[in-house]
mmCIF file of C-alpha atoms in Angstrom:
data_model
loop_
_atom_site.group_PDB
_atom_site.id
_atom_site.type_symbol
_atom_site.label_atom_id
_atom_site.label_comp_id
_atom_site.label_asym_id
_atom_site.label_seq_id
_atom_site.Cartn_x
_atom_site.Cartn_y
_atom_site.Cartn_z
ATOM 1 C CA MET A 793 -0.006 -0.062 0.094
ATOM 2 C CA VAL A 794 1.291 3.645 -0.629
ATOM 3 C CA ARG A 795 -0.477 6.772 0.646
ATOM 4 C CA VAL A 796 0.460 9.950 -0.802
ATOM 5 C CA GLY A 797 -0.604 13.545 0.093
ATOM 6 C CA ALA A 798 -2.227 15.621 -2.711
ATOM 7 C CA PRO A 799 -0.622 18.741 -4.029
ATOM 8 C CA THR A 800 -1.191 22.014 -1.844
ATOM 9 C CA ARG A 801 -3.107 23.526 -4.723
ATOM 10 C CA GLU A 802 -5.836 21.037 -4.212
ATOM 11 C CA PRO A 803 -7.821 19.957 -0.959
ATOM 12 C CA GLU A 804 -5.623 17.616 1.135
ATOM 13 C CA VAL A 805 -7.020 14.119 0.351
ATOM 14 C CA ASP A 806 -5.088 11.104 1.999
ATOM 15 C CA VAL A 807 -4.771 8.475 -0.728
ATOM 16 C CA GLU A 808 -4.864 4.927 -0.505
ATOM 17 C CA LEU A 809 -3.652 2.849 -3.352
ATOM 18 C CA GLU A 810 -3.371 -0.989 -3.231
ATOM 19 C CA PRO A 811 -2.256 -3.722 -5.908
ATOM 20 C CA GLY A 812 -5.241 -5.882 -7.215
ATOM 21 C CA ARG A 813 -7.766 -3.110 -6.050
ATOM 22 C CA GLU A 814 -9.533 -0.498 -8.836
ATOM 23 C CA ALA A 815 -8.855 3.320 -8.590
ATOM 24 C CA LEU A 816 -10.513 6.151 -10.316
ATOM 25 C CA VAL A 817 -8.684 9.227 -12.233
ATOM 26 C CA ARG A 818 -9.260 12.310 -10.183
ATOM 27 C CA VAL A 819 -7.815 15.006 -12.767
ATOM 28 C CA ALA A 820 -9.453 15.877 -16.025
ATOM 29 C CA VAL A 821 -7.460 14.241 -17.884
ATOM 30 C CA ALA A 822 -4.565 11.647 -17.103
ATOM 31 C CA THR A 823 -1.986 10.317 -19.662
ATOM 32 C CA LEU A 824 -1.088 7.042 -19.697
ATOM 33 C CA TRP A 825 2.746 6.246 -20.397
ATOM 34 C CA THR A 826 4.843 3.615 -21.601
ATOM 35 C CA ASP A 827 7.145 4.165 -18.607
ATOM 36 C CA PRO A 828 7.913 6.405 -16.132
ATOM 37 C CA GLY A 829 11.498 7.114 -17.081
ATOM 38 C CA ALA A 830 9.945 7.761 -20.846
ATOM 39 C CA THR A 831 8.574 11.049 -19.595
ATOM 40 C CA ARG A 832 10.630 14.458 -20.659
ATOM 41 C CA PRO A 833 10.703 17.709 -19.258
ATOM 42 C CA VAL A 834 8.053 19.232 -21.706
ATOM 43 C CA ASP A 835 5.446 16.789 -20.362
ATOM 44 C CA ARG A 836 5.412 17.835 -16.648
ATOM 45 C CA PRO A 837 1.828 19.625 -17.266
ATOM 46 C CA ALA A 838 0.670 16.307 -18.149
ATOM 47 C CA LEU A 839 2.052 15.004 -14.950
ATOM 48 C CA ALA A 840 0.599 17.580 -12.501
ATOM 49 C CA VAL A 841 -2.231 17.397 -10.270
ATOM 50 C CA PRO A 842 -4.593 18.831 -11.368
ATOM 51 C CA SER A 843 -3.255 18.001 -14.591
ATOM 52 C CA ASP A 844 -2.858 20.733 -17.431
ATOM 53 C CA THR A 845 -3.495 19.004 -20.528
ATOM 54 C CA ASP A 846 -3.973 22.178 -23.033
ATOM 55 C CA GLY A 847 -0.715 23.805 -21.707
ATOM 56 C CA TRP A 848 0.914 20.282 -22.301
ATOM 57 C CA ILE A 849 -0.068 20.039 -25.834
ATOM 58 C CA THR A 850 0.613 24.096 -26.757
ATOM 59 C CA GLY A 851 4.218 23.830 -25.370
ATOM 60 C CA MET A 852 5.077 20.964 -27.372
ATOM 61 C CA ASP A 853 6.393 21.296 -31.095
ATOM 62 C CA ALA A 854 4.897 18.908 -34.032
ATOM 63 C CA SER A 855 7.679 16.525 -33.488
ATOM 64 C CA GLN A 856 7.062 16.280 -29.476
ATOM 65 C CA ARG A 857 3.645 15.619 -30.000
ATOM 66 C CA VAL A 858 4.258 12.162 -31.684
ATOM 67 C CA GLY A 859 6.527 10.889 -29.246
ATOM 68 C CA ASP A 860 6.248 7.044 -28.281
ATOM 69 C CA CYS A 861 6.353 7.565 -24.946
ATOM 70 C CA VAL A 862 2.389 8.178 -24.486
ATOM 71 C CA LEU A 863 -0.048 5.179 -24.913
ATOM 72 C CA SER A 864 -3.250 6.672 -24.343
ATOM 73 C CA GLN A 865 -5.360 8.974 -21.694
ATOM 74 C CA LEU A 866 -7.892 8.461 -19.340
ATOM 75 C CA LEU A 867 -10.602 10.808 -18.486
ATOM 76 C CA LEU A 868 -11.826 12.298 -15.257
ATOM 77 C CA GLY A 869 -13.460 9.649 -13.245
ATOM 78 C CA GLU A 870 -12.508 6.405 -15.152
ATOM 79 C CA ARG A 871 -11.785 3.150 -13.898
ATOM 80 C CA VAL A 872 -8.502 1.501 -13.696
ATOM 81 C CA LEU A 873 -7.068 -1.598 -11.974
ATOM 82 C CA VAL A 874 -3.772 -1.057 -9.913
ATOM 83 C CA THR A 875 -1.345 -3.819 -10.668
ATOM 84 C CA ALA A 876 1.770 -2.484 -9.164
ATOM 85 C CA LEU A 877 2.705 0.650 -6.805
ATOM 86 C CA HIS A 878 6.219 2.189 -6.809
ATOM 87 C CA PRO A 879 7.544 4.397 -4.226
ATOM 88 C CA ASP A 880 8.598 7.036 -6.754
ATOM 89 C CA GLY A 881 4.881 8.073 -7.174
ATOM 90 C CA TRP A 882 4.133 5.956 -9.998
ATOM 91 C CA ALA A 883 1.754 3.018 -10.397
ATOM 92 C CA ARG A 884 1.254 0.339 -12.855
ATOM 93 C CA VAL A 885 -2.497 0.253 -14.085
ATOM 94 C CA VAL A 886 -5.031 -1.420 -16.460
ATOM 95 C CA ALA A 887 -7.313 1.088 -18.031
ATOM 96 C CA VAL A 888 -10.354 -1.225 -17.696
ATOM 97 C CA GLN A 889 -12.763 0.799 -19.684
ATOM 98 C CA GLN A 890 -10.114 0.691 -22.599
ATOM 99 C CA ALA A 891 -9.729 -2.712 -24.080
ATOM 100 C CA ALA A 892 -6.795 -3.533 -25.925
ATOM 101 C CA PRO A 893 -7.047 -7.413 -25.929
ATOM 102 C CA ARG A 894 -3.807 -7.635 -28.088
ATOM 103 C CA LEU A 895 -1.828 -6.192 -24.839
ATOM 104 C CA ASP A 896 -3.787 -7.306 -21.913
ATOM 105 C CA ALA A 897 -7.150 -8.923 -21.652
ATOM 106 C CA ARG A 898 -8.258 -6.471 -18.773
ATOM 107 C CA GLY A 899 -7.734 -3.348 -20.454
ATOM 108 C CA TYR A 900 -4.874 -0.989 -21.643
ATOM 109 C CA PRO A 901 -2.105 -1.442 -19.585
ATOM 110 C CA GLY A 902 0.230 1.722 -18.434
ATOM 111 C CA TRP A 903 2.033 3.947 -15.980
ATOM 112 C CA LEU A 904 0.044 6.795 -13.866
ATOM 113 C CA PRO A 905 1.332 9.188 -11.179
ATOM 114 C CA THR A 906 -0.496 8.058 -8.007
ATOM 115 C CA ALA A 907 -1.359 11.293 -7.286
ATOM 116 C CA GLN A 908 -3.888 11.437 -10.337
ATOM 117 C CA LEU A 909 -5.872 8.853 -8.879
ATOM 118 C CA THR A 910 -7.823 8.165 -5.675
ATOM 119 C CA PRO A 911 -9.112 4.680 -4.373
ATOM 120 C CA ALA A 912 -12.618 3.168 -6.233
ATOM 121 C CA THR A 913 -15.592 3.234 -3.770
ATOM 122 C CA PRO A 914 -17.770 -0.155 -3.769
ATOM 123 C CA ASP A 915 -20.572 2.362 -5.103
ATOM 124 C CA GLY A 916 -20.101 2.583 -8.691
ATOM 125 C CA GLY A 917 -22.571 5.566 -8.898
ATOM 126 C CA PRO A 918 -26.249 6.280 -10.390
ATOM 127 C CA ALA A 919 -27.179 4.122 -13.497
ATOM 128 C CA ASP A 920 -27.523 7.031 -15.371
ATOM 129 C CA PRO A 921 -25.023 8.930 -15.298
ATOM 130 C CA LEU A 922 -24.525 12.559 -17.277
ATOM 131 C CA VAL A 923 -22.021 12.860 -20.070
ATOM 132 C CA VAL A 924 -19.965 15.766 -21.114
ATOM 133 C CA ASP A 925 -21.112 17.022 -24.290
ATOM 134 C CA ALA A 926 -18.892 20.282 -24.444
ATOM 135 C CA VAL A 927 -15.365 19.860 -25.946
ATOM 136 C CA SER A 928 -13.990 21.270 -22.744
ATOM 137 C CA THR A 929 -15.804 22.721 -19.334
ATOM 138 C CA GLY A 930 -14.876 23.269 -16.035
ATOM 139 C CA LEU A 931 -16.126 22.150 -12.530
ATOM 140 C CA ARG A 932 -17.101 24.684 -10.075
ATOM 141 C CA VAL A 933 -17.145 25.152 -6.317
ATOM 142 C CA ALA A 934 -20.481 26.392 -6.552
ATOM 143 C CA PRO A 935 -22.974 27.538 -9.237
ATOM 144 C CA ALA A 936 -21.433 30.393 -11.246
ATOM 145 C CA GLY A 937 -18.633 30.320 -8.591
ATOM 146 C CA PRO A 938 -14.905 29.770 -9.187
ATOM 147 C CA VAL A 939 -13.604 27.032 -11.422
ATOM 148 C CA ALA A 940 -12.236 23.927 -9.001
ATOM 149 C CA LEU A 941 -11.304 21.503 -11.718
ATOM 150 C CA ALA A 942 -10.625 23.103 -15.563
ATOM 151 C CA GLY A 943 -10.419 21.119 -18.620
ATOM 152 C CA VAL A 944 -12.947 18.058 -18.100
ATOM 153 C CA VAL A 945 -13.304 17.177 -21.749
ATOM 154 C CA LEU A 946 -16.122 15.505 -24.041
ATOM 155 C CA GLY A 947 -16.882 12.086 -23.254
ATOM 156 C CA THR A 948 -16.165 12.160 -19.494
ATOM 157 C CA ARG A 949 -18.972 10.505 -17.261
ATOM 158 C CA LEU A 950 -20.272 12.498 -14.418
ATOM 159 C CA HIS A 951 -22.426 11.111 -11.490
ATOM 160 C CA GLN A 952 -25.177 13.655 -10.372
ATOM 161 C CA ALA A 953 -25.285 14.725 -6.832
ATOM 162 C CA GLY A 954 -28.530 16.066 -6.415
ATOM 163 C CA PRO A 955 -31.238 18.716 -8.519
ATOM 164 C CA ALA A 956 -30.091 21.409 -10.841
ATOM 165 C CA VAL A 957 -30.061 24.769 -9.368
ATOM 166 C CA ASP A 958 -30.348 27.838 -11.640
ATOM 167 C CA GLY A 959 -28.840 26.266 -14.880
ATOM 168 C CA TRP A 960 -26.276 24.206 -13.216
ATOM 169 C CA ARG A 961 -25.954 20.670 -11.989
ATOM 170 C CA PRO A 962 -24.486 19.226 -9.150
ATOM 171 C CA VAL A 963 -21.632 16.350 -9.686
ATOM 172 C CA ARG A 964 -19.467 13.965 -7.949
ATOM 173 C CA ALA A 965 -15.627 14.389 -8.500
ATOM 174 C CA PRO A 966 -13.606 11.314 -7.410
ATOM 175 C CA GLY A 967 -11.304 12.234 -4.588
ATOM 176 C CA ARG A 968 -13.424 15.470 -3.432
ATOM 177 C CA PRO A 969 -15.618 15.260 -0.531
ATOM 178 C CA ASP A 970 -18.055 17.980 -1.585
ATOM 179 C CA PRO A 971 -20.089 18.003 -5.008
ATOM 180 C CA LEU A 972 -18.806 20.494 -7.801
ATOM 181 C CA TRP A 973 -21.059 22.171 -10.277
ATOM 182 C CA VAL A 974 -21.383 21.824 -14.241
ATOM 183 C CA ALA A 975 -23.279 24.379 -16.490
ATOM 184 C CA GLU A 976 -26.290 22.154 -17.537
ATOM 185 C CA THR A 977 -25.558 23.288 -21.079
ATOM 186 C CA ASP A 978 -22.285 21.478 -20.964
ATOM 187 C CA VAL A 979 -23.625 17.887 -20.155
ATOM 188 C CA THR A 980 -26.558 15.779 -21.178
ATOM 189 C CA ASP A 981 -27.809 12.463 -20.393
ATOM 190 C CA LEU A 982 -26.388 9.400 -22.106
ATOM 191 C CA PRO A 983 -28.509 8.368 -25.396
ATOM 192 C CA ALA A 984 -30.879 5.847 -24.808
ATOM 193 C CA THR A 985 -31.043 4.415 -28.107
ATOM 194 C CA PRO A 986 -28.238 3.505 -30.558
ATOM 195 C CA PRO A 987 -26.703 6.369 -32.286
ATOM 196 C CA THR A 988 -27.503 7.503 -35.931
ATOM 197 C CA ALA A 989 -24.953 8.091 -38.040
ATOM 198 C CA ASP A 990 -25.565 11.740 -38.237
ATOM 199 C CA ASP A 991 -25.241 11.710 -34.056
ATOM 200 C CA VAL A 992 -21.762 10.318 -34.751
ATOM 201 C CA LEU A 993 -20.356 12.651 -37.398
ATOM 202 C CA ALA A 994 -22.164 15.622 -35.345
ATOM 203 C CA VAL A 995 -19.805 15.110 -32.305
ATOM 204 C CA ALA A 996 -16.972 13.876 -34.848
ATOM 205 C CA THR A 997 -17.132 17.326 -36.737
ATOM 206 C CA ARG A 998 -17.213 19.072 -33.606
ATOM 207 C CA LEU A 999 -13.268 17.974 -32.949
ATOM 208 C CA ARG A 1000 -12.471 18.903 -36.503
ATOM 209 C CA ASP A 1001 -8.800 21.139 -36.442
ATOM 210 C CA VAL A 1002 -7.879 19.533 -32.720
ATOM 211 C CA ALA A 1003 -4.424 18.932 -32.997
ATOM 212 C CA TYR A 1004 -2.902 15.458 -33.770
ATOM 213 C CA VAL A 1005 -1.078 13.995 -30.276
ATOM 214 C CA TRP A 1006 -0.412 10.355 -30.614
ATOM 215 C CA GLY A 1007 -2.109 8.505 -27.521
ATOM 216 C CA GLY A 1008 -4.120 11.929 -27.320
ATOM 217 C CA LEU A 1009 -7.866 11.344 -26.607
ATOM 218 C CA SER A 1010 -9.702 14.749 -25.754
ATOM 219 C CA GLY A 1011 -10.571 17.912 -27.528
ATOM 220 C CA HIS A 1012 -7.000 19.154 -26.661
ATOM 221 C CA GLY A 1013 -5.203 16.780 -28.865
ATOM 222 C CA ILE A 1014 -6.161 13.369 -30.211
ATOM 223 C CA ASP A 1015 -5.040 10.610 -32.617
ATOM 224 C CA CYS A 1016 -6.648 8.576 -35.210
ATOM 225 C CA SER A 1017 -8.086 5.606 -33.331
ATOM 226 C CA GLY A 1018 -8.626 8.070 -30.095
ATOM 227 C CA LEU A 1019 -10.916 10.340 -32.100
ATOM 228 C CA VAL A 1020 -13.163 7.030 -32.921
ATOM 229 C CA HIS A 1021 -13.157 5.927 -29.473
ATOM 230 C CA LEU A 1022 -13.922 9.146 -28.018
ATOM 231 C CA VAL A 1023 -16.814 10.085 -30.433
ATOM 232 C CA TRP A 1024 -18.511 6.780 -29.878
ATOM 233 C CA ARG A 1025 -17.542 6.985 -25.869
ATOM 234 C CA ARG A 1026 -19.410 10.287 -26.022
ATOM 235 C CA LEU A 1027 -22.379 8.434 -27.487
ATOM 236 C CA GLY A 1028 -22.385 5.600 -25.126
ATOM 237 C CA VAL A 1029 -21.019 2.951 -26.926
ATOM 238 C CA THR A 1030 -17.792 1.265 -25.805
ATOM 239 C CA LEU A 1031 -15.004 0.723 -28.455
ATOM 240 C CA PRO A 1032 -11.480 -0.792 -27.851
ATOM 241 C CA ARG A 1033 -8.661 1.897 -28.102
ATOM 242 C CA ASP A 1034 -6.609 1.123 -30.881
ATOM 243 C CA ALA A 1035 -7.437 1.019 -34.595
ATOM 244 C CA ASP A 1036 -6.634 -2.803 -34.983
ATOM 245 C CA ASP A 1037 -8.691 -3.729 -31.775
ATOM 246 C CA GLN A 1038 -11.595 -1.539 -33.495
ATOM 247 C CA ALA A 1039 -11.337 -3.403 -36.871
ATOM 248 C CA ALA A 1040 -11.889 -6.489 -34.756
ATOM 249 C CA ALA A 1041 -14.632 -5.354 -32.748
ATOM 250 C CA THR A 1042 -16.638 -4.082 -35.897
ATOM 251 C CA THR A 1043 -18.622 -5.485 -38.470
ATOM 252 C CA PRO A 1044 -17.430 -5.505 -42.035
ATOM 253 C CA VAL A 1045 -19.069 -3.960 -45.372
ATOM 254 C CA PRO A 1046 -18.681 -5.002 -48.695
ATOM 255 C CA ALA A 1047 -16.157 -2.505 -50.648
ATOM 256 C CA GLY A 1048 -18.891 0.246 -52.059
ATOM 257 C CA GLU A 1049 -21.529 -0.047 -49.598
ATOM 258 C CA GLU A 1050 -20.036 1.877 -47.010
ATOM 259 C CA ARG A 1051 -22.213 4.813 -45.774
ATOM 260 C CA PRO A 1052 -21.256 7.879 -43.461
ATOM 261 C CA GLY A 1053 -20.532 7.001 -40.004
ATOM 262 C CA ASP A 1054 -18.563 3.645 -41.067
ATOM 263 C CA LEU A 1055 -14.929 3.412 -40.508
ATOM 264 C CA TYR A 1056 -12.232 3.232 -42.947
ATOM 265 C CA PHE A 1057 -9.213 1.181 -42.152
ATOM 266 C CA PHE A 1058 -5.874 1.284 -43.587
ATOM 267 C CA ALA A 1059 -2.759 -1.041 -43.514
ATOM 268 C CA ARG A 1060 0.565 -1.186 -45.509
ATOM 269 C CA PRO A 1061 1.270 -4.413 -47.645
ATOM 270 C CA GLY A 1062 2.350 -7.175 -45.233
ATOM 271 C CA ARG A 1063 1.867 -4.868 -41.986
ATOM 272 C CA GLY A 1064 -1.080 -4.430 -39.446
ATOM 273 C CA ILE A 1065 -3.654 -1.719 -39.701
ATOM 274 C CA HIS A 1066 -2.467 1.722 -38.550
ATOM 275 C CA HIS A 1067 -5.159 4.220 -39.347
ATOM 276 C CA VAL A 1068 -8.701 4.435 -39.069
ATOM 277 C CA GLY A 1069 -11.206 7.417 -40.174
ATOM 278 C CA LEU A 1070 -14.847 7.668 -39.837
ATOM 279 C CA VAL A 1071 -16.599 7.653 -43.549
ATOM 280 C CA THR A 1072 -18.351 10.981 -44.422
ATOM 281 C CA ALA A 1073 -21.059 11.760 -47.006
ATOM 282 C CA GLY A 1074 -19.729 13.752 -50.321
ATOM 283 C CA ARG A 1075 -18.460 12.793 -53.956
ATOM 284 C CA GLY A 1076 -16.126 9.770 -54.003
ATOM 285 C CA PRO A 1077 -14.484 8.512 -50.759
ATOM 286 C CA ARG A 1078 -14.025 11.122 -48.230
ATOM 287 C CA MET A 1079 -13.089 10.580 -44.301
ATOM 288 C CA LEU A 1080 -12.914 12.485 -41.451
ATOM 289 C CA HIS A 1081 -9.883 11.442 -39.343
ATOM 290 C CA ALA A 1082 -6.878 12.638 -37.153
ATOM 291 C CA CYS A 1083 -4.211 13.306 -39.657
ATOM 292 C CA TYR A 1084 -0.630 12.381 -38.703
ATOM 293 C CA ARG A 1085 0.651 14.179 -41.630
ATOM 294 C CA GLN A 1086 -0.967 17.538 -41.403
ATOM 295 C CA ARG A 1087 -1.025 17.021 -37.448
ATOM 296 C CA ARG A 1088 -4.786 17.698 -37.072
ATOM 297 C CA VAL A 1089 -8.411 16.775 -37.519
ATOM 298 C CA LEU A 1090 -9.737 17.225 -40.548
ATOM 299 C CA THR A 1091 -12.068 16.312 -43.669
ATOM 300 C CA GLU A 1092 -10.744 15.180 -46.873
ATOM 301 C CA PRO A 1093 -11.057 12.924 -49.912
ATOM 302 C CA LEU A 1094 -9.206 10.003 -50.102
ATOM 303 C CA PRO A 1095 -5.884 10.539 -51.872
ATOM 304 C CA PRO A 1096 -4.704 8.040 -54.238
ATOM 305 C CA ASP A 1097 -1.885 6.602 -51.423
ATOM 306 C CA ARG A 1098 -4.815 6.198 -48.750
ATOM 307 C CA VAL A 1099 -6.930 4.253 -51.376
ATOM 308 C CA ALA A 1100 -4.463 2.118 -52.222
ATOM 309 C CA THR A 1101 -3.648 1.084 -48.453
ATOM 310 C CA LEU A 1102 -7.582 0.855 -47.434
ATOM 311 C CA VAL A 1103 -7.988 -2.488 -46.425
ATOM 312 C CA GLY A 1104 -11.305 -2.903 -44.855
ATOM 313 C CA VAL A 1105 -14.580 -0.936 -44.371
ATOM 314 C CA HIS A 1106 -16.496 -1.583 -41.141
ATOM 315 C CA ARG A 1107 -20.086 -0.770 -39.392
ATOM 316 C CA VAL A 1108 -20.018 -0.180 -35.591
#
């Protein structure tokens, strides 16, 4: 067992984490790392409590945004299984809400700072949580009051803590004893029915021009499979985290029968799937995707080299 005190910028919380037990992410966005030693000086904002994902991404140049030290990101309240604790302030975890069957049957494995976690409670909260619908919002100490937790992103699930007051909803935030408040306009109920293609593309379109960040999973920065995962997460559907696993979890569609909202998958000859994009409407094959080459989310016709590496169309 490791006991750590939260930094003085947040309320003091005595955090107890134990291997073999679940914990919750207590920062707006937690970055999952390949190894504690892989972090760089430029990564300090992402390692802090509270984390500053926007400051981290804007502080990196284009090459630093595609380093291989980042595996994925986890959102506020996301569950992890703690598998090991190190006295230097790091936890080896499995992100159980991000399927990665090639890596670990339990979820996506990696490393998080222990200060960004809090023990999970036996009560998982109400069965009908709210989901953040804004690209980014802040949780406040009171209705219209000061921001207590900034940068809470699209797709984050929040447990309600009572009735709305003057356009503000009280919610529970992991690691905090008192409810925080979010603007009603920034959250919504999870859909009760499967999303339509229009629903999928409407969410994805709001992420256009977001920076490409390897392993990114937020409206501050995102990668190709992160975009697909996050869009469907916002709509109440859980897909695996990586593109090849997403292909395995979805249904192939015959070439030429794709429709908006389907997924294009790409692979070079003799190699595994390396890219995914959302099929969009328009003349000729077009997709909305997080583009490594142009370092942003965009919509474009498939150029000849993309068509040459297109290996499948799938439907969720």
